[in-house]
């Protein structure tokens, strides 16, 4: 059996996404919405995987269901968030340096991309109240 850290990585980065996507899909269906949009905001690391024909099951499941529900990913690269500060909690200088090494995106940049992907979100009253906080925006949309 593998290391516990590998299992935790898979649980957070794979299983959690599967569960959240399935729950979002079920929520959309329960509300009789046929044109929903599931947006996964993920790391660029998700694009560095071995191409696997079995990994297409989400899009295949949506096509099979014959709905207009769509799923998409936004992979922004480095965004200045709390992530590095939590990762290097004992060394805040190292965390700050991680964000100073290149020009980072800000949470509002991701919010703007969500608005492009989902125009309905940009006109949403909850979205206008939540800007520029990315976490609140995602919860509202």
mmCIF file of N, CA and C in Angstrom:
data_model
loop_
_atom_site.group_PDB
_atom_site.id
_atom_site.type_symbol
_atom_site.label_atom_id
_atom_site.label_comp_id
_atom_site.label_asym_id
_atom_site.label_seq_id
_atom_site.Cartn_x
_atom_site.Cartn_y
_atom_site.Cartn_z
ATOM 1 N N UNK A 1 0.856 -1.173 0.000
ATOM 2 C CA UNK A 1 0.000 0.000 0.000
ATOM 3 C C UNK A 1 0.899 1.232 0.000
ATOM 4 N N UNK A 2 0.379 2.348 -0.498
ATOM 5 C CA UNK A 2 1.164 3.574 -0.614
ATOM 6 C C UNK A 2 1.201 4.383 0.664
ATOM 7 N N UNK A 3 1.832 5.525 0.542
ATOM 8 C CA UNK A 3 1.934 6.439 1.677
ATOM 9 C C UNK A 3 0.597 7.114 1.948
ATOM 10 N N UNK A 4 0.366 7.450 3.202
ATOM 11 C CA UNK A 4 -0.860 8.139 3.595
ATOM 12 C C UNK A 4 -0.974 9.485 2.893
ATOM 13 N N UNK A 5 0.143 10.174 2.696
ATOM 14 C CA UNK A 5 0.107 11.488 2.044
ATOM 15 C C UNK A 5 -0.419 11.387 0.614
ATOM 16 N N UNK A 6 -0.100 10.291 -0.074
ATOM 17 C CA UNK A 6 -0.607 10.100 -1.441
ATOM 18 C C UNK A 6 -2.115 9.891 -1.404
ATOM 19 N N UNK A 7 -2.588 9.111 -0.451
ATOM 20 C CA UNK A 7 -4.024 8.886 -0.305
ATOM 21 C C UNK A 7 -4.746 10.198 -0.015
ATOM 22 N N UNK A 8 -4.210 10.998 0.878
ATOM 23 C CA UNK A 8 -4.829 12.289 1.195
ATOM 24 C C UNK A 8 -4.846 13.200 -0.025
ATOM 25 N N UNK A 9 -3.773 13.185 -0.807
ATOM 26 C CA UNK A 9 -3.704 13.986 -2.030
ATOM 27 C C UNK A 9 -4.822 13.577 -2.989
ATOM 28 N N UNK A 10 -5.008 12.279 -3.171
ATOM 29 C CA UNK A 10 -6.055 11.780 -4.065
ATOM 30 C C UNK A 10 -7.431 12.135 -3.516
ATOM 31 N N UNK A 11 -7.623 12.002 -2.213
ATOM 32 C CA UNK A 11 -8.917 12.344 -1.617
ATOM 33 C C UNK A 11 -9.272 13.805 -1.856
ATOM 34 N N UNK A 12 -8.324 14.696 -1.647
ATOM 35 C CA UNK A 12 -8.593 16.128 -1.798
ATOM 36 C C UNK A 12 -8.694 16.527 -3.261
ATOM 37 N N UNK A 13 -7.776 16.055 -4.082
ATOM 38 C CA UNK A 13 -7.672 16.551 -5.447
ATOM 39 C C UNK A 13 -8.495 15.780 -6.468
ATOM 40 N N UNK A 14 -8.917 14.597 -6.142
ATOM 41 C CA UNK A 14 -9.700 13.810 -7.098
ATOM 42 C C UNK A 14 -11.088 13.504 -6.538
ATOM 43 N N UNK A 15 -11.142 12.816 -5.425
ATOM 44 C CA UNK A 15 -12.424 12.383 -4.865
ATOM 45 C C UNK A 15 -13.290 13.582 -4.490
ATOM 46 N N UNK A 16 -12.711 14.608 -3.878
ATOM 47 C CA UNK A 16 -13.503 15.786 -3.496
ATOM 48 C C UNK A 16 -14.122 16.445 -4.724
ATOM 49 N N UNK A 17 -13.361 16.539 -5.805
ATOM 50 C CA UNK A 17 -13.903 17.114 -7.040
ATOM 51 C C UNK A 17 -15.034 16.248 -7.586
ATOM 52 N N UNK A 18 -14.858 14.944 -7.554
ATOM 53 C CA UNK A 18 -15.910 14.040 -8.026
ATOM 54 C C UNK A 18 -17.188 14.220 -7.216
ATOM 55 N N UNK A 19 -17.049 14.252 -5.900
ATOM 56 C CA UNK A 19 -18.218 14.396 -5.025
ATOM 57 C C UNK A 19 -18.898 15.743 -5.262
ATOM 58 N N UNK A 20 -18.119 16.815 -5.298
ATOM 59 C CA UNK A 20 -18.707 18.153 -5.504
ATOM 60 C C UNK A 20 -19.410 18.253 -6.851
ATOM 61 N N UNK A 21 -18.801 17.702 -7.890
ATOM 62 C CA UNK A 21 -19.416 17.757 -9.218
ATOM 63 C C UNK A 21 -20.701 16.941 -9.256
ATOM 64 N N UNK A 22 -20.676 15.754 -8.666
ATOM 65 C CA UNK A 22 -21.894 14.928 -8.624
ATOM 66 C C UNK A 22 -23.000 15.628 -7.846
ATOM 67 N N UNK A 23 -22.657 16.233 -6.711
ATOM 68 C CA UNK A 23 -23.653 16.942 -5.911
ATOM 69 C C UNK A 23 -24.207 18.151 -6.662
ATOM 70 N N UNK A 24 -23.349 18.873 -7.358
ATOM 71 C CA UNK A 24 -23.813 20.025 -8.142
ATOM 72 C C UNK A 24 -24.762 19.560 -9.239
ATOM 73 N N UNK A 25 -24.402 18.487 -9.919
ATOM 74 C CA UNK A 25 -25.254 17.947 -10.978
ATOM 75 C C UNK A 25 -26.615 17.536 -10.409
ATOM 76 N N UNK A 26 -26.607 16.818 -9.284
ATOM 77 C CA UNK A 26 -27.865 16.386 -8.667
ATOM 78 C C UNK A 26 -28.709 17.583 -8.240
ATOM 79 N N UNK A 27 -28.079 18.605 -7.692
ATOM 80 C CA UNK A 27 -28.795 19.806 -7.274
ATOM 81 C C UNK A 27 -29.450 20.493 -8.469
ATOM 82 N N UNK A 28 -28.730 20.562 -9.566
ATOM 83 C CA UNK A 28 -29.284 21.168 -10.785
ATOM 84 C C UNK A 28 -30.485 20.367 -11.272
ATOM 85 N N UNK A 29 -30.345 19.050 -11.301
ATOM 86 C CA UNK A 29 -31.436 18.186 -11.777
ATOM 87 C C UNK A 29 -32.647 18.262 -10.853
ATOM 88 N N UNK A 30 -32.427 18.265 -9.531
ATOM 89 C CA UNK A 30 -33.537 18.321 -8.574
ATOM 90 C C UNK A 30 -34.346 19.604 -8.712
ATOM 91 N N UNK A 31 -33.711 20.664 -9.162
ATOM 92 C CA UNK A 31 -34.407 21.934 -9.353
ATOM 93 C C UNK A 31 -34.946 22.079 -10.775
ATOM 94 N N UNK A 32 -34.920 20.969 -11.522
ATOM 95 C CA UNK A 32 -35.439 20.941 -12.897
ATOM 96 C C UNK A 32 -34.812 22.010 -13.787
ATOM 97 N N UNK A 33 -33.528 22.216 -13.610
ATOM 98 C CA UNK A 33 -32.793 23.141 -14.469
ATOM 99 C C UNK A 33 -32.106 22.309 -15.540
ATOM 100 N N UNK A 34 -32.344 22.650 -16.795
ATOM 101 C CA UNK A 34 -31.776 21.856 -17.880
ATOM 102 C C UNK A 34 -30.579 22.532 -18.537
ATOM 103 N N UNK A 35 -30.244 23.738 -18.122
ATOM 104 C CA UNK A 35 -29.140 24.439 -18.781
ATOM 105 C C UNK A 35 -28.135 24.968 -17.762
ATOM 106 N N UNK A 36 -27.853 24.191 -16.735
ATOM 107 C CA UNK A 36 -26.937 24.618 -15.682
ATOM 108 C C UNK A 36 -25.492 24.618 -16.139
ATOM 109 N N UNK A 37 -24.650 25.172 -15.302
ATOM 110 C CA UNK A 37 -23.217 25.239 -15.585
ATOM 111 C C UNK A 37 -22.455 24.910 -14.314
ATOM 112 N N UNK A 38 -21.582 23.924 -14.401
ATOM 113 C CA UNK A 38 -20.713 23.547 -13.293
ATOM 114 C C UNK A 38 -19.324 24.069 -13.637
ATOM 115 N N UNK A 39 -18.785 24.926 -12.779
ATOM 116 C CA UNK A 39 -17.461 25.498 -13.026
ATOM 117 C C UNK A 39 -16.498 24.970 -11.974
ATOM 118 N N UNK A 40 -15.443 24.325 -12.424
ATOM 119 C CA UNK A 40 -14.381 23.859 -11.543
ATOM 120 C C UNK A 40 -13.210 24.824 -11.691
ATOM 121 N N UNK A 41 -12.841 25.477 -10.615
ATOM 122 C CA UNK A 41 -11.660 26.338 -10.635
ATOM 123 C C UNK A 41 -10.522 25.496 -10.075
ATOM 124 N N UNK A 42 -9.599 25.156 -10.946
ATOM 125 C CA UNK A 42 -8.562 24.201 -10.590
ATOM 126 C C UNK A 42 -7.169 24.718 -10.917
ATOM 127 N N UNK A 43 -6.204 23.969 -10.496
ATOM 128 C CA UNK A 43 -4.805 24.294 -10.713
ATOM 129 C C UNK A 43 -4.376 23.925 -12.129
ATOM 130 N N UNK A 44 -3.339 24.575 -12.604
ATOM 131 C CA UNK A 44 -2.745 24.183 -13.884
ATOM 132 C C UNK A 44 -2.190 22.766 -13.800
ATOM 133 N N UNK A 45 -1.910 22.299 -12.594
ATOM 134 C CA UNK A 45 -1.383 20.947 -12.425
ATOM 135 C C UNK A 45 -2.348 19.893 -12.940
ATOM 136 N N UNK A 46 -3.616 20.217 -12.971
ATOM 137 C CA UNK A 46 -4.599 19.281 -13.495
ATOM 138 C C UNK A 46 -4.431 18.998 -14.976
ATOM 139 N N UNK A 47 -3.669 19.838 -15.656
ATOM 140 C CA UNK A 47 -3.419 19.637 -17.083
ATOM 141 C C UNK A 47 -2.142 18.852 -17.330
ATOM 142 N N UNK A 48 -1.453 18.502 -16.287
ATOM 143 C CA UNK A 48 -0.195 17.780 -16.414
ATOM 144 C C UNK A 48 -0.380 16.312 -16.036
ATOM 145 N N UNK A 49 -1.382 15.698 -16.575
ATOM 146 C CA UNK A 49 -1.652 14.296 -16.285
ATOM 147 C C UNK A 49 -1.506 13.483 -17.557
ATOM 148 N N UNK A 50 -1.336 12.206 -17.385
ATOM 149 C CA UNK A 50 -1.241 11.315 -18.531
ATOM 150 C C UNK A 50 -2.610 11.221 -19.178
ATOM 151 N N UNK A 51 -2.648 11.348 -20.491
ATOM 152 C CA UNK A 51 -3.909 11.242 -21.212
ATOM 153 C C UNK A 51 -4.476 9.835 -21.014
ATOM 154 N N UNK A 52 -5.701 9.762 -20.557
ATOM 155 C CA UNK A 52 -6.316 8.480 -20.245
ATOM 156 C C UNK A 52 -7.735 8.487 -20.798
ATOM 157 N N UNK A 53 -8.015 7.546 -21.658
ATOM 158 C CA UNK A 53 -9.336 7.488 -22.294
ATOM 159 C C UNK A 53 -10.458 7.311 -21.276
ATOM 160 N N UNK A 54 -10.164 6.749 -20.114
ATOM 161 C CA UNK A 54 -11.203 6.537 -19.106
ATOM 162 C C UNK A 54 -11.543 7.806 -18.333
ATOM 163 N N UNK A 55 -10.789 8.872 -18.535
ATOM 164 C CA UNK A 55 -10.984 10.092 -17.753
ATOM 165 C C UNK A 55 -12.037 11.017 -18.340
ATOM 166 N N UNK A 56 -12.754 10.596 -19.341
ATOM 167 C CA UNK A 56 -13.751 11.450 -19.999
ATOM 168 C C UNK A 56 -15.148 11.254 -19.426
ATOM 169 N N UNK A 57 -15.280 10.546 -18.308
ATOM 170 C CA UNK A 57 -16.604 10.127 -17.853
ATOM 171 C C UNK A 57 -17.545 11.261 -17.523
ATOM 172 N N UNK A 58 -17.050 12.433 -17.074
ATOM 173 C CA UNK A 58 -17.985 13.522 -16.767
ATOM 174 C C UNK A 58 -18.677 14.029 -18.011
ATOM 175 N N UNK A 59 -17.905 14.355 -19.031
ATOM 176 C CA UNK A 59 -18.533 14.863 -20.251
ATOM 177 C C UNK A 59 -19.398 13.786 -20.886
ATOM 178 N N UNK A 60 -18.969 12.535 -20.816
ATOM 179 C CA UNK A 60 -19.776 11.448 -21.366
ATOM 180 C C UNK A 60 -21.086 11.310 -20.597
ATOM 181 N N UNK A 61 -21.034 11.429 -19.282
ATOM 182 C CA UNK A 61 -22.241 11.328 -18.450
ATOM 183 C C UNK A 61 -23.220 12.454 -18.792
ATOM 184 N N UNK A 62 -22.712 13.668 -18.976
ATOM 185 C CA UNK A 62 -23.588 14.790 -19.328
ATOM 186 C C UNK A 62 -24.207 14.589 -20.707
ATOM 187 N N UNK A 63 -23.424 14.100 -21.671
ATOM 188 C CA UNK A 63 -23.982 13.841 -23.012
ATOM 189 C C UNK A 63 -25.038 12.742 -22.952
ATOM 190 N N UNK A 64 -24.750 11.706 -22.181
ATOM 191 C CA UNK A 64 -25.680 10.584 -22.058
ATOM 192 C C UNK A 64 -27.008 11.032 -21.460
ATOM 193 N N UNK A 65 -26.974 11.971 -20.538
ATOM 194 C CA UNK A 65 -28.190 12.448 -19.877
ATOM 195 C C UNK A 65 -29.033 13.335 -20.785
ATOM 196 N N UNK A 66 -28.480 13.741 -21.924
ATOM 197 C CA UNK A 66 -29.190 14.573 -22.903
ATOM 198 C C UNK A 66 -29.760 15.841 -22.264
ATOM 199 N N UNK A 67 -28.928 16.500 -21.464
ATOM 200 C CA UNK A 67 -29.317 17.782 -20.883
ATOM 201 C C UNK A 67 -28.454 18.864 -21.521
ATOM 202 N N UNK A 68 -28.728 20.073 -21.167
ATOM 203 C CA UNK A 68 -27.900 21.184 -21.614
ATOM 204 C C UNK A 68 -26.979 21.652 -20.491
ATOM 205 N N UNK A 69 -26.833 20.816 -19.463
ATOM 206 C CA UNK A 69 -25.929 21.133 -18.362
ATOM 207 C C UNK A 69 -24.504 21.009 -18.889
ATOM 208 N N UNK A 70 -23.706 22.019 -18.586
ATOM 209 C CA UNK A 70 -22.331 22.034 -19.063
ATOM 210 C C UNK A 70 -21.378 22.002 -17.876
ATOM 211 N N UNK A 71 -20.195 21.524 -18.130
ATOM 212 C CA UNK A 71 -19.135 21.549 -17.122
ATOM 213 C C UNK A 71 -17.898 22.145 -17.777
ATOM 214 N N UNK A 72 -17.219 23.005 -17.049
ATOM 215 C CA UNK A 72 -16.005 23.616 -17.577
ATOM 216 C C UNK A 72 -15.008 23.822 -16.451
ATOM 217 N N UNK A 73 -13.774 24.064 -16.827
ATOM 218 C CA UNK A 73 -12.712 24.323 -15.858
ATOM 219 C C UNK A 73 -12.080 25.674 -16.140
ATOM 220 N N UNK A 74 -11.712 26.343 -15.092
ATOM 221 C CA UNK A 74 -10.915 27.560 -15.187
ATOM 222 C C UNK A 74 -9.608 27.228 -14.477
ATOM 223 N N UNK A 75 -8.510 27.317 -15.211
ATOM 224 C CA UNK A 75 -7.192 26.946 -14.686
ATOM 225 C C UNK A 75 -6.277 28.161 -14.738
ATOM 226 N N UNK A 76 -6.325 29.003 -13.732
ATOM 227 C CA UNK A 76 -5.695 30.315 -13.832
ATOM 228 C C UNK A 76 -4.188 30.383 -13.632
ATOM 229 N N UNK A 77 -3.553 29.367 -13.154
ATOM 230 C CA UNK A 77 -2.148 29.526 -12.796
ATOM 231 C C UNK A 77 -2.039 30.105 -11.398
ATOM 232 N N UNK A 78 -1.013 30.911 -11.157
ATOM 233 C CA UNK A 78 -0.772 31.409 -9.803
ATOM 234 C C UNK A 78 -1.679 32.589 -9.465
ATOM 235 N N UNK A 79 -2.473 32.411 -8.420
ATOM 236 C CA UNK A 79 -3.369 33.454 -7.921
ATOM 237 C C UNK A 79 -2.936 33.750 -6.486
ATOM 238 N N UNK A 80 -2.818 35.017 -6.160
ATOM 239 C CA UNK A 80 -2.412 35.385 -4.805
ATOM 240 C C UNK A 80 -3.576 35.136 -3.850
ATOM 241 N N UNK A 81 -3.425 34.108 -3.032
ATOM 242 C CA UNK A 81 -4.449 33.707 -2.067
ATOM 243 C C UNK A 81 -3.770 33.416 -0.729
ATOM 244 N N UNK A 82 -4.490 32.791 0.166
ATOM 245 C CA UNK A 82 -3.933 32.385 1.463
ATOM 246 C C UNK A 82 -3.115 31.105 1.349
ATOM 247 N N UNK A 83 -3.133 30.453 0.181
ATOM 248 C CA UNK A 83 -2.537 29.127 0.037
ATOM 249 C C UNK A 83 -1.078 29.081 0.503
ATOM 250 N N UNK A 84 -0.228 29.935 -0.049
ATOM 251 C CA UNK A 84 1.196 29.898 0.314
ATOM 252 C C UNK A 84 1.398 30.239 1.785
ATOM 253 N N UNK A 85 0.585 31.149 2.301
ATOM 254 C CA UNK A 85 0.722 31.525 3.712
ATOM 255 C C UNK A 85 0.340 30.369 4.636
ATOM 256 N N UNK A 86 -0.581 29.553 4.207
ATOM 257 C CA UNK A 86 -0.928 28.368 5.006
ATOM 258 C C UNK A 86 0.130 27.286 4.838
ATOM 259 N N UNK A 87 0.608 27.126 3.585
ATOM 260 C CA UNK A 87 1.625 26.110 3.309
ATOM 261 C C UNK A 87 2.906 26.395 4.089
ATOM 262 N N UNK A 88 3.303 27.657 4.120
ATOM 263 C CA UNK A 88 4.521 28.065 4.817
ATOM 264 C C UNK A 88 4.172 28.860 6.074
ATOM 265 N N UNK A 89 3.258 28.342 6.863
ATOM 266 C CA UNK A 89 2.754 29.080 8.030
ATOM 267 C C UNK A 89 3.855 29.446 9.027
ATOM 268 N N UNK A 90 4.911 28.670 9.064
ATOM 269 C CA UNK A 90 6.004 28.960 9.993
ATOM 270 C C UNK A 90 7.048 29.882 9.374
ATOM 271 N N UNK A 91 6.855 30.220 8.095
ATOM 272 C CA UNK A 91 7.825 31.065 7.405
ATOM 273 C C UNK A 91 7.090 32.030 6.464
ATOM 274 N N UNK A 92 6.449 33.070 7.013
ATOM 275 C CA UNK A 92 5.667 33.994 6.184
ATOM 276 C C UNK A 92 6.489 34.700 5.106
ATOM 277 N N UNK A 93 7.802 34.867 5.350
ATOM 278 C CA UNK A 93 8.646 35.495 4.327
ATOM 279 C C UNK A 93 8.720 34.617 3.082
ATOM 280 N N UNK A 94 8.806 33.315 3.289
ATOM 281 C CA UNK A 94 8.850 32.379 2.161
ATOM 282 C C UNK A 94 7.528 32.423 1.401
ATOM 283 N N UNK A 95 6.432 32.525 2.120
ATOM 284 C CA UNK A 95 5.113 32.616 1.482
ATOM 285 C C UNK A 95 5.018 33.877 0.638
ATOM 286 N N UNK A 96 5.428 34.998 1.193
ATOM 287 C CA UNK A 96 5.374 36.264 0.455
ATOM 288 C C UNK A 96 6.261 36.203 -0.781
ATOM 289 N N UNK A 97 7.413 35.564 -0.657
ATOM 290 C CA UNK A 97 8.335 35.442 -1.793
ATOM 291 C C UNK A 97 7.717 34.629 -2.926
ATOM 292 N N UNK A 98 6.892 33.661 -2.584
ATOM 293 C CA UNK A 98 6.243 32.843 -3.619
ATOM 294 C C UNK A 98 5.379 33.702 -4.524
ATOM 295 N N UNK A 99 4.758 34.719 -3.966
ATOM 296 C CA UNK A 99 3.884 35.580 -4.756
ATOM 297 C C UNK A 99 4.627 36.752 -5.391
ATOM 298 N N UNK A 100 5.844 37.006 -4.945
ATOM 299 C CA UNK A 100 6.619 38.104 -5.528
ATOM 300 C C UNK A 100 7.478 37.637 -6.693
ATOM 301 N N UNK A 101 7.634 36.322 -6.855
ATOM 302 C CA UNK A 101 8.516 35.805 -7.899
ATOM 303 C C UNK A 101 7.981 36.081 -9.302
ATOM 304 N N UNK A 102 6.678 36.132 -9.458
ATOM 305 C CA UNK A 102 6.056 36.479 -10.743
ATOM 306 C C UNK A 102 4.805 37.307 -10.461
ATOM 307 N N UNK A 103 4.299 37.953 -11.499
ATOM 308 C CA UNK A 103 3.063 38.728 -11.328
ATOM 309 C C UNK A 103 1.903 37.741 -11.190
ATOM 310 N N UNK A 104 1.223 37.802 -10.073
ATOM 311 C CA UNK A 104 0.122 36.879 -9.781
ATOM 312 C C UNK A 104 -1.214 37.490 -10.178
ATOM 313 N N UNK A 105 -2.137 36.614 -10.476
ATOM 314 C CA UNK A 105 -3.519 37.043 -10.633
ATOM 315 C C UNK A 105 -4.093 37.320 -9.247
ATOM 316 N N UNK A 106 -5.178 38.066 -9.212
ATOM 317 C CA UNK A 106 -5.885 38.357 -7.970
ATOM 318 C C UNK A 106 -7.246 37.664 -8.023
ATOM 319 N N UNK A 107 -7.885 37.536 -6.891
ATOM 320 C CA UNK A 107 -9.199 36.900 -6.834
ATOM 321 C C UNK A 107 -10.201 37.532 -7.781
ATOM 322 N N UNK A 108 -10.167 38.855 -7.911
ATOM 323 C CA UNK A 108 -11.111 39.548 -8.793
ATOM 324 C C UNK A 108 -10.897 39.140 -10.253
ATOM 325 N N UNK A 109 -9.663 38.786 -10.623
ATOM 326 C CA UNK A 109 -9.403 38.325 -11.988
ATOM 327 C C UNK A 109 -10.157 37.027 -12.268
ATOM 328 N N UNK A 110 -10.193 36.148 -11.291
ATOM 329 C CA UNK A 110 -10.905 34.881 -11.461
ATOM 330 C C UNK A 110 -12.405 35.143 -11.501
ATOM 331 N N UNK A 111 -12.868 36.054 -10.669
ATOM 332 C CA UNK A 111 -14.278 36.439 -10.696
ATOM 333 C C UNK A 111 -14.666 36.920 -12.084
ATOM 334 N N UNK A 112 -13.817 37.728 -12.692
ATOM 335 C CA UNK A 112 -14.110 38.238 -14.033
ATOM 336 C C UNK A 112 -14.167 37.122 -15.067
ATOM 337 N N UNK A 113 -13.311 36.119 -14.934
ATOM 338 C CA UNK A 113 -13.348 34.985 -15.861
ATOM 339 C C UNK A 113 -14.642 34.196 -15.673
ATOM 340 N N UNK A 114 -15.058 34.003 -14.425
ATOM 341 C CA UNK A 114 -16.335 33.323 -14.170
ATOM 342 C C UNK A 114 -17.468 34.076 -14.860
ATOM 343 N N UNK A 115 -17.421 35.395 -14.828
ATOM 344 C CA UNK A 115 -18.464 36.204 -15.474
ATOM 345 C C UNK A 115 -18.451 36.045 -16.990
ATOM 346 N N UNK A 116 -17.289 35.815 -17.575
ATOM 347 C CA UNK A 116 -17.209 35.575 -19.020
ATOM 348 C C UNK A 116 -17.782 34.199 -19.348
ATOM 349 N N UNK A 117 -17.407 33.203 -18.544
ATOM 350 C CA UNK A 117 -17.883 31.834 -18.772
ATOM 351 C C UNK A 117 -19.381 31.730 -18.524
ATOM 352 N N UNK A 118 -19.862 32.452 -17.530
ATOM 353 C CA UNK A 118 -21.271 32.386 -17.139
ATOM 354 C C UNK A 118 -21.845 33.800 -17.090
ATOM 355 N N UNK A 119 -22.294 34.328 -18.231
ATOM 356 C CA UNK A 119 -22.831 35.693 -18.246
ATOM 357 C C UNK A 119 -23.966 35.907 -17.246
ATOM 358 N N UNK A 120 -24.728 34.854 -16.950
ATOM 359 C CA UNK A 120 -25.813 34.979 -15.982
ATOM 360 C C UNK A 120 -25.273 35.368 -14.609
ATOM 361 N N UNK A 121 -24.064 34.907 -14.285
ATOM 362 C CA UNK A 121 -23.452 35.253 -12.992
ATOM 363 C C UNK A 121 -23.115 36.727 -12.926
ATOM 364 N N UNK A 122 -22.689 37.302 -14.031
ATOM 365 C CA UNK A 122 -22.269 38.705 -13.989
ATOM 366 C C UNK A 122 -23.441 39.641 -13.748
ATOM 367 N N UNK A 123 -24.643 39.209 -14.100
ATOM 368 C CA UNK A 123 -25.805 40.061 -13.848
ATOM 369 C C UNK A 123 -26.491 39.711 -12.529
ATOM 370 N N UNK A 124 -25.979 38.707 -11.851
ATOM 371 C CA UNK A 124 -26.575 38.253 -10.597
ATOM 372 C C UNK A 124 -26.389 39.300 -9.503
ATOM 373 N N UNK A 125 -27.434 39.562 -8.768
ATOM 374 C CA UNK A 125 -27.331 40.543 -7.684
ATOM 375 C C UNK A 125 -26.377 40.064 -6.598
ATOM 376 N N UNK A 126 -26.314 38.758 -6.378
ATOM 377 C CA UNK A 126 -25.407 38.276 -5.329
ATOM 378 C C UNK A 126 -23.965 38.460 -5.753
ATOM 379 N N UNK A 127 -23.670 38.340 -7.030
ATOM 380 C CA UNK A 127 -22.297 38.504 -7.490
ATOM 381 C C UNK A 127 -21.824 39.929 -7.275
ATOM 382 N N UNK A 128 -22.671 40.891 -7.570
ATOM 383 C CA UNK A 128 -22.258 42.283 -7.403
ATOM 384 C C UNK A 128 -22.015 42.617 -5.934
ATOM 385 N N UNK A 129 -22.710 41.942 -5.026
ATOM 386 C CA UNK A 129 -22.491 42.173 -3.594
ATOM 387 C C UNK A 129 -21.187 41.539 -3.128
ATOM 388 N N UNK A 130 -20.781 40.453 -3.789
ATOM 389 C CA UNK A 130 -19.650 39.679 -3.301
ATOM 390 C C UNK A 130 -18.296 40.146 -3.813
ATOM 391 N N UNK A 131 -18.242 40.832 -4.923
ATOM 392 C CA UNK A 131 -16.941 41.218 -5.466
ATOM 393 C C UNK A 131 -16.172 42.040 -4.468
ATOM 394 N N UNK A 132 -14.872 41.973 -4.343
ATOM 395 C CA UNK A 132 -13.966 41.134 -5.102
ATOM 396 C C UNK A 132 -13.592 39.832 -4.403
ATOM 397 N N UNK A 133 -14.329 39.415 -3.407
ATOM 398 C CA UNK A 133 -13.960 38.210 -2.672
ATOM 399 C C UNK A 133 -14.291 36.963 -3.470
ATOM 400 N N UNK A 134 -13.264 36.244 -3.891
ATOM 401 C CA UNK A 134 -13.459 35.063 -4.725
ATOM 402 C C UNK A 134 -14.262 33.993 -4.001
ATOM 403 N N UNK A 135 -13.940 33.734 -2.736
ATOM 404 C CA UNK A 135 -14.655 32.681 -2.012
ATOM 405 C C UNK A 135 -16.146 32.975 -1.952
ATOM 406 N N UNK A 136 -16.517 34.203 -1.641
ATOM 407 C CA UNK A 136 -17.929 34.559 -1.560
ATOM 408 C C UNK A 136 -18.583 34.481 -2.933
ATOM 409 N N UNK A 137 -17.858 34.873 -3.961
ATOM 410 C CA UNK A 137 -18.409 34.838 -5.313
ATOM 411 C C UNK A 137 -18.753 33.415 -5.711
ATOM 412 N N UNK A 138 -17.838 32.497 -5.431
ATOM 413 C CA UNK A 138 -18.079 31.110 -5.812
ATOM 414 C C UNK A 138 -19.294 30.568 -5.075
ATOM 415 N N UNK A 139 -19.435 30.899 -3.804
ATOM 416 C CA UNK A 139 -20.597 30.434 -3.062
ATOM 417 C C UNK A 139 -21.885 31.017 -3.628
ATOM 418 N N UNK A 140 -21.845 32.265 -4.059
ATOM 419 C CA UNK A 140 -23.052 32.904 -4.585
ATOM 420 C C UNK A 140 -23.472 32.328 -5.922
ATOM 421 N N UNK A 141 -22.519 32.053 -6.762
ATOM 422 C CA UNK A 141 -22.869 31.594 -8.110
ATOM 423 C C UNK A 141 -23.259 30.167 -8.030
#
